[in-house]
Amino acid sequence: MIVVEHLEKHLGTISRGADIIDKKYNITISIYDSIPFEDIRTYSTLGMSRYFVDYYYEFIFVCMAKYDGNEIASFLTSFAEYLIDNKKGVFRGDVLSFDFAMTSETKMNSLYFTLPFYFDDNLSQLQVEDKAVIFPLIIPIYQEETELIRKKGWSAFENFLEENEINDLWDLKRDKYSW
């Protein structure tokens, strides 16, 4: 329960858990309503840190509350299972692309991983006994943005976001960015 306490300390009280029935591993998706802002919803994996995949992870995902929470939770569960099955970890600046959109409400088919910058810096890592649990933020992105990140580097992407004060990364239908 140390992970739950850590998440609630830095994200706020869990509103509910997603009810994903068809899953391979003991992973749930926690949902935090109106966090970090009104009409925004945060999701976190819970239980992924039981499985070592380069590191111990729990992922954070932030999007507008108007999008189908069940679809997002299902996607996040499948994504976590994919990482475990393939023994594949992620690092800051990594991008993973799929042959399909992450939900029926978007054309985004890629995920970018970074520090959980919407929240307190202390969220990013937790020491639990003999292991460190890492809490990357997943940012959904378009294929065109993936190609730019791979071409120009992740630091160029993050500099673009910061310099332009981009504040709609949680919108699954936002315009594509070019830098």
Short mmCIF file of C-alpha atoms in Angstrom, two decimals:
data_model
loop_
_atom_site.label_atom_id
_atom_site.label_comp_id
_atom_site.label_asym_id
_atom_site.label_seq_id
_atom_site.Cartn_x
_atom_site.Cartn_y
_atom_site.Cartn_z
CA MET A 1 0.00 0.00 0.00
CA ILE A 2 3.04 2.28 0.08
CA VAL A 3 2.58 2.93 -3.66
CA VAL A 4 -1.07 3.91 -3.13
CA GLU A 5 -0.08 6.29 -0.33
CA HIS A 6 2.62 7.81 -2.54
CA LEU A 7 0.20 8.33 -5.44
CA GLU A 8 -2.48 9.86 -3.22
CA LYS A 9 0.05 12.11 -1.53
CA HIS A 10 1.12 13.60 -4.87
CA LEU A 11 -1.98 13.20 -7.05
CA GLY A 12 -4.84 13.36 -4.60
CA THR A 13 -7.43 10.85 -3.44
CA ILE A 14 -8.24 8.05 -5.86
CA SER A 15 -11.82 8.58 -7.07
CA ARG A 16 -12.32 4.99 -8.20
CA GLY A 17 -10.70 2.07 -9.95
CA ALA A 18 -11.45 0.95 -13.48
CA ASP A 19 -13.23 -2.37 -13.77
CA ILE A 20 -11.12 -4.22 -16.35
CA ILE A 21 -12.22 -7.86 -16.42
CA ASP A 22 -10.14 -9.36 -19.24
CA LYS A 23 -6.58 -8.89 -17.99
CA LYS A 24 -3.52 -11.10 -17.68
CA TYR A 25 -1.81 -9.52 -14.68
CA ASN A 26 -2.83 -8.14 -11.33
CA ILE A 27 -2.87 -4.53 -12.51
CA THR A 28 -5.64 -2.01 -11.97
CA ILE A 29 -6.11 1.51 -13.21
CA SER A 30 -6.77 4.17 -10.60
CA ILE A 31 -8.76 7.21 -11.64
CA TYR A 32 -8.45 10.69 -10.12
CA ASP A 33 -11.23 13.09 -11.11
CA SER A 34 -10.53 16.81 -11.59
CA ILE A 35 -6.80 16.31 -11.10
CA PRO A 36 -4.64 18.22 -11.84
CA PHE A 37 -7.37 20.61 -13.05
CA GLU A 38 -11.15 20.82 -13.38
CA ASP A 39 -12.47 18.74 -16.32
CA ILE A 40 -9.18 16.83 -16.45
CA ARG A 41 -8.78 13.26 -15.28
CA THR A 42 -5.61 11.49 -14.22
CA TYR A 43 -5.10 7.73 -14.47
CA SER A 44 -2.38 5.64 -12.89
CA THR A 45 -1.47 2.03 -13.13
CA LEU A 46 -1.51 0.22 -9.82
CA GLY A 47 0.24 -3.09 -9.44
CA MET A 48 2.65 -2.85 -12.34
CA SER A 49 5.47 -2.30 -9.84
CA ARG A 50 5.14 -6.00 -8.95
CA TYR A 51 6.76 -6.83 -12.29
CA PHE A 52 10.35 -5.90 -13.11
CA VAL A 53 10.76 -4.55 -16.64
CA ASP A 54 14.15 -2.75 -16.65
CA TYR A 55 12.71 -0.86 -13.67
CA TYR A 56 9.63 -1.06 -11.49
CA TYR A 57 6.99 1.26 -12.95
CA GLU A 58 3.63 2.81 -12.27
CA PHE A 59 2.48 4.99 -15.16
CA ILE A 60 0.62 8.30 -15.03
CA PHE A 61 -1.70 9.42 -17.83
CA VAL A 62 -3.62 12.72 -17.96
CA CYS A 63 -6.47 13.62 -20.34
CA MET A 64 -9.70 15.54 -20.54
CA ALA A 65 -12.52 14.01 -18.52
CA LYS A 66 -14.85 14.05 -21.53
CA TYR A 67 -13.04 11.09 -23.11
CA ASP A 68 -14.24 7.54 -22.47
CA GLY A 69 -12.54 6.48 -19.24
CA ASN A 70 -13.21 2.80 -19.83
CA GLU A 71 -11.45 2.88 -23.20
CA ILE A 72 -8.48 4.71 -21.72
CA ALA A 73 -8.26 2.32 -18.76
CA SER A 74 -8.49 -0.67 -21.10
CA PHE A 75 -5.74 0.75 -23.30
CA LEU A 76 -3.48 1.45 -20.30
CA THR A 77 -4.03 -2.08 -19.00
CA SER A 78 -3.19 -3.59 -22.40
CA PHE A 79 -0.16 -1.33 -22.67
CA ALA A 80 1.13 -2.44 -19.26
CA GLU A 81 0.62 -6.08 -20.24
CA TYR A 82 2.49 -5.46 -23.51
CA LEU A 83 5.50 -4.12 -21.59
CA ILE A 84 5.47 -7.04 -19.16
CA ASP A 85 5.03 -9.68 -21.89
CA ASN A 86 7.84 -8.19 -23.99
CA LYS A 87 10.09 -7.38 -21.00
CA LYS A 88 10.31 -3.88 -22.40
CA GLY A 89 10.99 -0.84 -20.27
CA VAL A 90 10.83 2.83 -21.18
CA PHE A 91 13.02 5.81 -20.44
CA ARG A 92 12.49 9.54 -20.50
CA GLY A 93 12.20 10.66 -24.10
CA ASP A 94 11.20 7.25 -25.46
CA VAL A 95 8.39 6.98 -27.97
CA LEU A 96 6.34 3.86 -28.68
CA SER A 97 4.04 3.66 -31.70
CA PHE A 98 1.25 1.23 -32.48
CA ASP A 99 -0.57 0.23 -35.66
CA PHE A 100 -3.81 1.47 -34.12
CA ALA A 101 -5.15 4.53 -32.33
CA MET A 102 -5.17 4.34 -28.56
CA THR A 103 -8.95 4.89 -28.38
CA SER A 104 -11.82 5.33 -30.79
CA GLU A 105 -11.92 9.05 -29.90
CA THR A 106 -8.47 9.93 -31.23
CA LYS A 107 -6.06 9.40 -34.11
CA MET A 108 -3.09 9.38 -31.76
CA ASN A 109 -1.19 6.13 -32.01
CA SER A 110 2.01 6.89 -30.12
CA LEU A 111 3.11 7.42 -26.53
CA TYR A 112 5.84 9.73 -25.28
CA PHE A 113 7.38 9.22 -21.82
CA THR A 114 8.65 11.95 -19.56
CA LEU A 115 8.73 13.20 -15.98
CA PRO A 116 5.29 13.76 -14.40
CA PHE A 117 5.60 17.55 -14.77
CA TYR A 118 1.95 18.28 -13.94
CA PHE A 119 2.65 17.24 -10.37
CA ASP A 120 5.10 17.67 -7.51
CA ASP A 121 8.66 16.60 -8.43
CA ASN A 122 8.65 14.06 -5.60
CA LEU A 123 6.07 11.96 -7.47
CA SER A 124 8.61 10.74 -10.02
CA GLN A 125 10.25 8.09 -7.81
CA LEU A 126 9.57 6.12 -4.65
CA GLN A 127 11.97 3.91 -2.75
CA VAL A 128 10.18 0.73 -1.58
CA GLU A 129 12.41 -1.56 0.47
CA ASP A 130 15.16 -2.64 -1.94
CA LYS A 131 13.66 -1.22 -5.13
CA ALA A 132 12.89 2.12 -6.70
CA VAL A 133 9.51 2.60 -8.34
CA ILE A 134 9.50 5.08 -11.23
CA PHE A 135 6.34 7.07 -12.19
CA PRO A 136 6.67 8.21 -15.84
CA LEU A 137 4.07 10.46 -17.40
CA ILE A 138 2.64 9.12 -20.66
CA ILE A 139 1.82 11.81 -23.23
CA PRO A 140 -0.26 10.66 -26.20
CA ILE A 141 1.10 11.96 -29.50
CA TYR A 142 0.48 11.72 -33.23
CA GLN A 143 2.66 9.70 -35.60
CA GLU A 144 3.97 12.91 -37.19
CA GLU A 145 5.15 14.11 -33.77
CA THR A 146 6.78 10.73 -33.16
CA GLU A 147 8.79 11.14 -36.34
CA LEU A 148 9.91 14.64 -35.31
CA ILE A 149 10.97 13.41 -31.86
CA ARG A 150 12.98 10.60 -33.42
CA LYS A 151 14.55 13.02 -35.92
CA LYS A 152 15.23 16.05 -33.67
CA GLY A 153 15.47 14.38 -30.24
CA TRP A 154 13.28 14.36 -27.17
CA SER A 155 14.94 17.42 -25.62
CA ALA A 156 13.92 19.49 -28.69
CA PHE A 157 10.33 18.34 -28.15
CA GLU A 158 10.36 19.21 -24.45
CA ASN A 159 11.99 22.58 -25.17
CA PHE A 160 9.27 23.29 -27.74
CA LEU A 161 6.56 22.46 -25.20
CA GLU A 162 8.11 24.67 -22.54
CA GLU A 163 9.00 27.61 -24.76
CA ASN A 164 5.52 27.69 -26.30
CA GLU A 165 3.73 27.08 -23.00
CA ILE A 166 1.80 24.19 -24.51
CA ASN A 167 -1.12 23.42 -22.22
CA ASP A 168 -3.37 21.04 -24.11
CA LEU A 169 -1.41 17.77 -24.11
CA TRP A 170 -4.36 16.16 -22.32
CA ASP A 171 -6.64 16.76 -25.32
CA LEU A 172 -6.81 13.60 -27.45
CA LYS A 173 -8.08 15.71 -30.37
CA ARG A 174 -5.63 18.59 -30.12
CA ASP A 175 -3.89 19.94 -33.20
CA LYS A 176 -0.62 18.32 -34.23
CA TYR A 177 2.55 20.16 -33.27
CA SER A 178 5.52 20.87 -35.48
CA TRP A 179 8.83 22.31 -34.32
#
